Coordinates of C-alpha atoms and ligand atoms in Angstrom, one line a residue:
X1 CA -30.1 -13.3 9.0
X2 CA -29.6 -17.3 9.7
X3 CA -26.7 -18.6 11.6
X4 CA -23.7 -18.0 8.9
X5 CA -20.3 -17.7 8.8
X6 CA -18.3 -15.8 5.4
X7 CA -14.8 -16.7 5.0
X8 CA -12.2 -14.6 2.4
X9 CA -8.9 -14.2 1.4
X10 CA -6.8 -11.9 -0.6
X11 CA -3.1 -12.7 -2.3
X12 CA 0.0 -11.3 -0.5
X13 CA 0.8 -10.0 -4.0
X14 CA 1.3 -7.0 -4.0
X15 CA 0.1 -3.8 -3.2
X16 CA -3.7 -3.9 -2.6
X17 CA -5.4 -2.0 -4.9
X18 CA -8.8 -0.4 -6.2
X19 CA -10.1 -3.7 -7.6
X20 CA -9.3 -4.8 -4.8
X21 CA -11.4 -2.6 -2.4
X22 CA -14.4 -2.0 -4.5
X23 CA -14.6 -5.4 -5.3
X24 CA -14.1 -7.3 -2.0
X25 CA -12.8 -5.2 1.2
X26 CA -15.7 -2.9 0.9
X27 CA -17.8 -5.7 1.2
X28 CA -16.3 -7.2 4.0
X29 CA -16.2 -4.3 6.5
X30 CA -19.6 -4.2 5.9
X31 CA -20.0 -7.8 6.3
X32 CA -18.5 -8.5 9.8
X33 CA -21.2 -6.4 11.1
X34 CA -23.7 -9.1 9.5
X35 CA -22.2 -12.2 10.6
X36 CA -19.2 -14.4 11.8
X37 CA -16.1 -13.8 9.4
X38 CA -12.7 -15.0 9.1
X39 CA -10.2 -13.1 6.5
X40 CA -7.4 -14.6 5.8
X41 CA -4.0 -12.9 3.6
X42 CA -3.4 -16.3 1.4
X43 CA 0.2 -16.3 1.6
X44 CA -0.2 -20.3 -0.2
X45 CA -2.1 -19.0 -3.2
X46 CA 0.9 -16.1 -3.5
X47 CA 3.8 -19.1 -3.9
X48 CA 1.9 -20.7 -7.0
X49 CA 3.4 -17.6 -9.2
X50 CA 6.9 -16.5 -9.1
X51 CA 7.8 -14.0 -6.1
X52 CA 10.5 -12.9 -4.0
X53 CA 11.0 -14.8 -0.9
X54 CA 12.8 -11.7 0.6
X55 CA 9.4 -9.4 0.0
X56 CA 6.6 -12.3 0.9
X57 CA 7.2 -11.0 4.8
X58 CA 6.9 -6.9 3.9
X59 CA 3.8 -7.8 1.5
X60 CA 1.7 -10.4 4.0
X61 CA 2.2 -7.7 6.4
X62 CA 1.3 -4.6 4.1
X63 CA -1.8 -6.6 3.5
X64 CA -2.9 -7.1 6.7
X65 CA -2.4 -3.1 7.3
X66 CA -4.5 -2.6 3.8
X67 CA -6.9 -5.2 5.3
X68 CA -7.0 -2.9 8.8
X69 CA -7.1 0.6 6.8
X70 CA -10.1 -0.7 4.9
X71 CA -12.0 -0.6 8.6
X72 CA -11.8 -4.5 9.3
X73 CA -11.8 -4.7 13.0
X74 CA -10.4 -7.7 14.8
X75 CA -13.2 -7.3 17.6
X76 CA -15.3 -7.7 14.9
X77 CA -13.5 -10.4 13.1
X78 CA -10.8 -12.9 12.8
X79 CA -7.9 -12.1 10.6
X80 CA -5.1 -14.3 10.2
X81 CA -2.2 -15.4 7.8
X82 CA -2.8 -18.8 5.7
X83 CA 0.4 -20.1 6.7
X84 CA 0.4 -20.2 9.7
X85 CA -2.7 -22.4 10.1
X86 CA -1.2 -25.7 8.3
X87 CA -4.6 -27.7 8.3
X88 CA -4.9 -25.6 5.2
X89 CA -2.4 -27.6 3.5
X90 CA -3.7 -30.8 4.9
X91 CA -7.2 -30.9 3.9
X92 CA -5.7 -29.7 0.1
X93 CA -4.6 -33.1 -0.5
X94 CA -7.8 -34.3 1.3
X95 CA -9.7 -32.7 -1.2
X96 CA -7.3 -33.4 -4.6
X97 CA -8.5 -36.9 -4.0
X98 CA -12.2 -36.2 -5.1
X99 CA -11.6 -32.9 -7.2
X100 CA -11.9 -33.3 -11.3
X101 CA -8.5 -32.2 -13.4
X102 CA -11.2 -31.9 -16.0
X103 CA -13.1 -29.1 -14.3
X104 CA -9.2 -27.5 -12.9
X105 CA -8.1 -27.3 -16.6
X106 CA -11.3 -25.5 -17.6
X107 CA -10.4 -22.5 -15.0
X108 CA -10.5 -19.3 -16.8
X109 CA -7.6 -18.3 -14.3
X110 CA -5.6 -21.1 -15.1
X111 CA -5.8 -20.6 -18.7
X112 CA -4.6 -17.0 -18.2
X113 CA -2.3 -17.5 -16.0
X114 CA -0.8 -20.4 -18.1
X115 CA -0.9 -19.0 -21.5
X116 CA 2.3 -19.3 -23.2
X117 CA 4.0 -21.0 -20.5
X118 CA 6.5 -24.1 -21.0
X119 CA 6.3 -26.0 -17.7
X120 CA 3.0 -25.6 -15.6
X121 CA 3.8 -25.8 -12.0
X122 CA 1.0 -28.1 -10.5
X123 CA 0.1 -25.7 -7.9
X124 CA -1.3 -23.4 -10.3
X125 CA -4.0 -25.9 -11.4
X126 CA -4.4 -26.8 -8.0
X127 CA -4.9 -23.6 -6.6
X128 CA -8.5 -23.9 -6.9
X129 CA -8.4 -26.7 -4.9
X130 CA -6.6 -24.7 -2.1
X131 CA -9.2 -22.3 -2.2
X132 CA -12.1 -24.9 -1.4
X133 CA -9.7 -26.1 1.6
X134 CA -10.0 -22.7 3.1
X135 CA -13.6 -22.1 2.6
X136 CA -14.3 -26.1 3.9
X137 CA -11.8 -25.9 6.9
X138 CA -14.2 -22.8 8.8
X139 CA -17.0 -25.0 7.1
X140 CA -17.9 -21.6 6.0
X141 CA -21.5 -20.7 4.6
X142 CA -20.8 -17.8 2.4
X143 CA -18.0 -16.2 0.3
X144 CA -18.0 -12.7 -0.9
X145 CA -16.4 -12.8 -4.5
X146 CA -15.9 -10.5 -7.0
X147 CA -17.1 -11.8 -10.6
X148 CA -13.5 -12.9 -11.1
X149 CA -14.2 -15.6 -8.9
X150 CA -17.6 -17.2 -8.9
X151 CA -15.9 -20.1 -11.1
X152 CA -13.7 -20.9 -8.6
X153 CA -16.2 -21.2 -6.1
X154 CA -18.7 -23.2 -7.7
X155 CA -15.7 -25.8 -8.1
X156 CA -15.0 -25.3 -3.8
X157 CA -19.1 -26.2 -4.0
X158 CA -18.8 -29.1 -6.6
X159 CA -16.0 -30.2 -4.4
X160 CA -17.9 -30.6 -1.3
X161 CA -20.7 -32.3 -2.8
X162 CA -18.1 -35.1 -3.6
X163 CA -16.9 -35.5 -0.5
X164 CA -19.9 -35.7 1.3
X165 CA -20.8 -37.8 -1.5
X166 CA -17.8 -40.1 -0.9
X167 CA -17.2 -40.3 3.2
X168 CA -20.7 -38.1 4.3
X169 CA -23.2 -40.5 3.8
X170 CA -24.2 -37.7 1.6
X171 CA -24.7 -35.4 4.8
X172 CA -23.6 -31.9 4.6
X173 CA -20.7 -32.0 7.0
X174 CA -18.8 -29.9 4.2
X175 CA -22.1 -26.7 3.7
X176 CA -22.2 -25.7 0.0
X177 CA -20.9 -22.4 0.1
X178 CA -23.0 -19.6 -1.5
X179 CA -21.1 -16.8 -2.8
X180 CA -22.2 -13.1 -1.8
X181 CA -21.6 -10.8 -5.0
X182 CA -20.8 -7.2 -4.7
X183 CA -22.0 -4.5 -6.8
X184 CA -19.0 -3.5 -8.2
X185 CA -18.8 -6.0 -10.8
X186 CA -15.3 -6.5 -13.0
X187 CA -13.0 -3.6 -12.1
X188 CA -11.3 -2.6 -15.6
X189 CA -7.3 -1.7 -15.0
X190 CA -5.9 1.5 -16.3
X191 CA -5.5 0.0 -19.5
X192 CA -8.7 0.3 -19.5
X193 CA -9.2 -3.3 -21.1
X194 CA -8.2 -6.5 -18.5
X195 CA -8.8 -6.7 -14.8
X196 CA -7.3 -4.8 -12.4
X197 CA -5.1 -6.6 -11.2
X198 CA -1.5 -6.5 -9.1
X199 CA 0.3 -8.7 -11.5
X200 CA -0.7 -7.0 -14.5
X201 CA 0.8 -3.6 -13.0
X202 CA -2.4 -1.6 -14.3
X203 CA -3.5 -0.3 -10.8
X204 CA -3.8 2.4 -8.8
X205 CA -2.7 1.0 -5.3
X206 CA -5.9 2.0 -2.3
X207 CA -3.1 3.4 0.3
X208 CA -1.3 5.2 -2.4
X209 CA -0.4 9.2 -1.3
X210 CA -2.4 11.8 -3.3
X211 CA 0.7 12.4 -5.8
X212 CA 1.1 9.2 -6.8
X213 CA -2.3 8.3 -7.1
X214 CA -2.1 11.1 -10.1
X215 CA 0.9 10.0 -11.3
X216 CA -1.0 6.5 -11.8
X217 CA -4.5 8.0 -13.0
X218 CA -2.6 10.0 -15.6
X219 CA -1.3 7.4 -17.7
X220 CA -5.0 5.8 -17.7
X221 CA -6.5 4.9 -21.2
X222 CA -9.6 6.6 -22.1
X223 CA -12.3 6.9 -24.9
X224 CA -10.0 5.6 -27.8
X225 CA -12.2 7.6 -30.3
X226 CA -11.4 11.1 -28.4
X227 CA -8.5 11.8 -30.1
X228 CA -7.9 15.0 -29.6
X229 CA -9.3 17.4 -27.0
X230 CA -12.0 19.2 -28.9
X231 CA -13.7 15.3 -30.2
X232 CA -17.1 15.0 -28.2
X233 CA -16.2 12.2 -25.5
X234 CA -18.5 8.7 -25.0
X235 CA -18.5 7.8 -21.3
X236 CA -20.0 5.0 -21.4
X237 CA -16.9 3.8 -23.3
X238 CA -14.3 5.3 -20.6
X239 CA -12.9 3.3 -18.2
X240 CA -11.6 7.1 -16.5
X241 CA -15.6 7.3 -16.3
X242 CA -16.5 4.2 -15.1
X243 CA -14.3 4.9 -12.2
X244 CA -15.7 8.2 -11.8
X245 CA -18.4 6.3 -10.7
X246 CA -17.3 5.2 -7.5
X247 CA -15.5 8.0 -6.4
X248 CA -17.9 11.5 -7.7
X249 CA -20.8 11.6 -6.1
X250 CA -24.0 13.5 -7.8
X251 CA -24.3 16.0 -9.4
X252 CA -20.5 16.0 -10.3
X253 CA -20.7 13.2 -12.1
X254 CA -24.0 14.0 -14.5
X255 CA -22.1 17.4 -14.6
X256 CA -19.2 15.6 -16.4
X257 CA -20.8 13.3 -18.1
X258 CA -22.4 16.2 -19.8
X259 CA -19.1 18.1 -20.5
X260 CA -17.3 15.1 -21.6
X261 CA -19.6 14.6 -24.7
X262 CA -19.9 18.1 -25.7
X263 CA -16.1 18.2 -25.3
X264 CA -16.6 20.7 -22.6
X265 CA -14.3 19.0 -20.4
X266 CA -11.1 17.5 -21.4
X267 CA -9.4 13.9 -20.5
X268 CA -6.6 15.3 -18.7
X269 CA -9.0 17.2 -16.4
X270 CA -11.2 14.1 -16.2
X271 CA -8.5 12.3 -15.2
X272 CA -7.7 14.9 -12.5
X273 CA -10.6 15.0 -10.5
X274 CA -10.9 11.6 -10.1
X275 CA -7.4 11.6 -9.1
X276 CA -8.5 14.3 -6.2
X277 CA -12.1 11.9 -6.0
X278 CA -10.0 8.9 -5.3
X279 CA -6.8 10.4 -2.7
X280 CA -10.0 12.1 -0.9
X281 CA -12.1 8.7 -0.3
X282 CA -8.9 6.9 0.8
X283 CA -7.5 9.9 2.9
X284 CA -8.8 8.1 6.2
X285 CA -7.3 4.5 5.2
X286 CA -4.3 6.3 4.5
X287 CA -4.1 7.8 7.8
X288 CA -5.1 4.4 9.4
X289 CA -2.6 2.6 7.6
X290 CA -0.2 4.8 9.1
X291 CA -1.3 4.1 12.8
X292 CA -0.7 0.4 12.1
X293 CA 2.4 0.8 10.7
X294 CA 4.0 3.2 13.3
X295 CA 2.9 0.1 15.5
X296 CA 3.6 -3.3 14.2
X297 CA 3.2 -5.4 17.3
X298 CA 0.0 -4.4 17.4
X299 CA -0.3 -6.0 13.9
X300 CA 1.1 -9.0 14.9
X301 CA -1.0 -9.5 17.8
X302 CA -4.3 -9.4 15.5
X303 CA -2.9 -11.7 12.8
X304 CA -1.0 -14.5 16.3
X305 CA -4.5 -14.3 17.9
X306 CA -6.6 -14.6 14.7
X307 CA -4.3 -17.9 13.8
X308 CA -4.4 -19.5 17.0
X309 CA -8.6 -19.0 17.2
X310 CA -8.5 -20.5 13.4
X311 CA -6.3 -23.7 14.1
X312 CA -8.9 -24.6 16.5
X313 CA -11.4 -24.4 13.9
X314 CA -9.3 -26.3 11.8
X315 CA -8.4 -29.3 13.9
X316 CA -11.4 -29.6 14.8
X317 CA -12.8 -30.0 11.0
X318 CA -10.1 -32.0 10.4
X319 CA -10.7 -34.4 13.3
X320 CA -14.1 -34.9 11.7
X321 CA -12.6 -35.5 8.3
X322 CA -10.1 -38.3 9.5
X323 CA -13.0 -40.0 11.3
X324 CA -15.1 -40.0 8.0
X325 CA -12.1 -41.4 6.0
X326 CA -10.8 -43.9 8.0
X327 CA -7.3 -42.4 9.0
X328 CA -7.7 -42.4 12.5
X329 CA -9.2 -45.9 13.2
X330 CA -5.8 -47.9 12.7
X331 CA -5.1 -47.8 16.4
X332 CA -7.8 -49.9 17.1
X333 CA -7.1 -52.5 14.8
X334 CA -7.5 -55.5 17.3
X335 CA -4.6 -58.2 17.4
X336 CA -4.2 -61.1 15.1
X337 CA -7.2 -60.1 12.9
Ligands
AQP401 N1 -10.3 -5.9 -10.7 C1 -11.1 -6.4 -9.8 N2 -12.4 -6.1 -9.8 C2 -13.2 -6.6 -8.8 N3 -12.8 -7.4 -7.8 C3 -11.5 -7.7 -7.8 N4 -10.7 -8.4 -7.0 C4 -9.4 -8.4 -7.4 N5 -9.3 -7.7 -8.5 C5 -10.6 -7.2 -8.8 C6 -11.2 -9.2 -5.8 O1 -10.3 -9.1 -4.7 C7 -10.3 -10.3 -4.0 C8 -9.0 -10.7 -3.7 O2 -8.2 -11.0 -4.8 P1 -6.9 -11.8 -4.7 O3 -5.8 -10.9 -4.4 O4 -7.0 -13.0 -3.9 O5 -6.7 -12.4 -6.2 P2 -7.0 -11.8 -7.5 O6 -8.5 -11.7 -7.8 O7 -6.2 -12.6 -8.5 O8 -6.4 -10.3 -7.4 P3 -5.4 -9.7 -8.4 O9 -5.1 -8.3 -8.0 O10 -5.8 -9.9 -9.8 O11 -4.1 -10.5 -8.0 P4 -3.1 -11.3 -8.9 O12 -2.6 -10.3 -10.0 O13 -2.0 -11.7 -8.0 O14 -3.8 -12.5 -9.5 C9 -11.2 -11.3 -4.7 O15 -12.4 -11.4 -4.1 C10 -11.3 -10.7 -6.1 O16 -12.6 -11.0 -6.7

């Protein structure tokens, strides 16, 4: 594999969830063992919704334990909180000079996220921008993105080819980054319909106990046509299935599939095996979750460490972007000229 480095983030939040893992934390544990990586928990990104300042602490750090649990190992990689590396902030407004508001208002996020709303906080249009600022300051190679995101990054790519446009001489200091896609595709949420997704409350959280992993699963929607429990079942049309996927390995799963269209099997049973499918996959994450937890210096130590080998990174990119545009020069501005 050439010389790459992958660089990813996930939002303090909330709970980290299924989407979440199949989606993008999968990938990554198995990425650090392909090439250079730097994870970050985008505390930033978290403030352009509403929040609670009193729970942004407990949730950065419950992410970092979900990021841990997942199997990412900090000899393997460099974790760290957004925050507390500041040159992410800086090369934002760096990069707001050369990035479109045309292509920011066509965001499909932004148009969700805005819909109905009567005062658009700028940082919600800008948070693309922020998210090509923490791809270009690791000058990062690739991105692992779930589907969700591949618009975004094409704009962090768009946004680099400006710049090095503009102040570059049209060299790559910024590299294009190339996204690296899962397999898991679009995650459907227990409605069944939109993304999973934290803010939509529609998930089943990945460090959730067996119980309440049920108690989540139960209330998923299924087939709509299976109306009652004796109606032949369509799996290809059942987000319970779908899931099933990921969590029942063969011959289970042709097994069910079977049953559920002759009506052999109902939803409620459906719905409690892959309750049992997914408490059993995350049984280890659970119990690794618990290690970090019972010692949170230890957690701390990973994320202190991971920021202080990332603000070296990032002065460093940002010494070579103040050179390019002329904002370190003005010392040398002779006298009387
Ligand atoms: N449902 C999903 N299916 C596949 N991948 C998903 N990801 C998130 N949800 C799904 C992937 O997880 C990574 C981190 O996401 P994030 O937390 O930074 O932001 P997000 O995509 O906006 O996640 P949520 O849960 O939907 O958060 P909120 O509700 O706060 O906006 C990304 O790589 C994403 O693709």
């Amino acid at each position: 594999m050439q010389q790459r480095r992958v660089f990813s983030g996930m939002q303090p939040t909330g709970e980290a969830h299924l989407g979440n893992y199949l989606g993008a934390l999968r990938q990554w544990v198995a990425l650090q063992e392909q090439a250079e990586c730097i994870f970050s928990v985008v505390d930033y990104h978290a403030i352009t919704v509403e929040y609670d300042p009193a729970e942004l602490p407990r949730r950065v750090f419950d992410m970092a334990v979900s990021f841990l649990a997942a199997g990412l190992d900090p000899d393997r990689c460099t974790m760290f909180v957004q925050s507390d590396v500041p040159e992410h902030t800086e090369l934002t407004w760096v990069l707001n000079t050369v990035a479109p508001v045309g292509e920011l208002e066509r965001m499909t996020q932004y148009k969700d996220k805005t819909e109905g709303m009567e005062s658009i906080p700028a940082g919600l249009l800008n948070y693309p921008i922020l998210m090509a600022a923490d791809i270009l300051l690791y000058r990062a190679t690739h991105v692992p993105v779930g589907e969700d995101q591949l618009q975004h990054l094409e704009l962090s790519r768009e946004v680099a080819r400006r710049w090095n446009r503009q102040y570059s001489g049209g060299e790559p200091f910024f590299p294009e980054p190339q996204p690296v896609m899962g397999d898991a595709g679009r995650i459907r949420g227990l409605d069944g319909q939109a993304k999973m997704s934290k803010s939509r409350g529609n998930t089943v959280g990945m460090l959730d106990e067996p119980e309440a992993v049920w108690q989540r699963v139960r209330t998923a929607v299924t087939d709509p046509q299976r109306v009652r429990r004796s109606d032949p079942g369509r799996p290809e049309e059942c987000n319970v299935f779908a899931l099933h996927r990921y969590f029942t390995p063969e011959p289970e799963l042709a097994r069910i599939d079977r049953e559920c269209r002759s009506a052999g099997i109902g939803c409620v049973d459906c719905k409690r095996m892959l309750a049992e499918g997914i408490a059993r996959e995350f049984a280890p994450m659970r119990e690794r979750a618990a290690e970090y937890r019972a010692r949170p210096e230890r957690v701390r130590e990973i994320l202190g460490d991971g920021a202080a080998r990332c603000r070296a990174l990032a002065r460093e990119t940002m010494q070579g972007v103040r050179e390019r545009m002329g904002l370190t020069a003005w010392t040398e501005v002779p006298a009387g000229g």
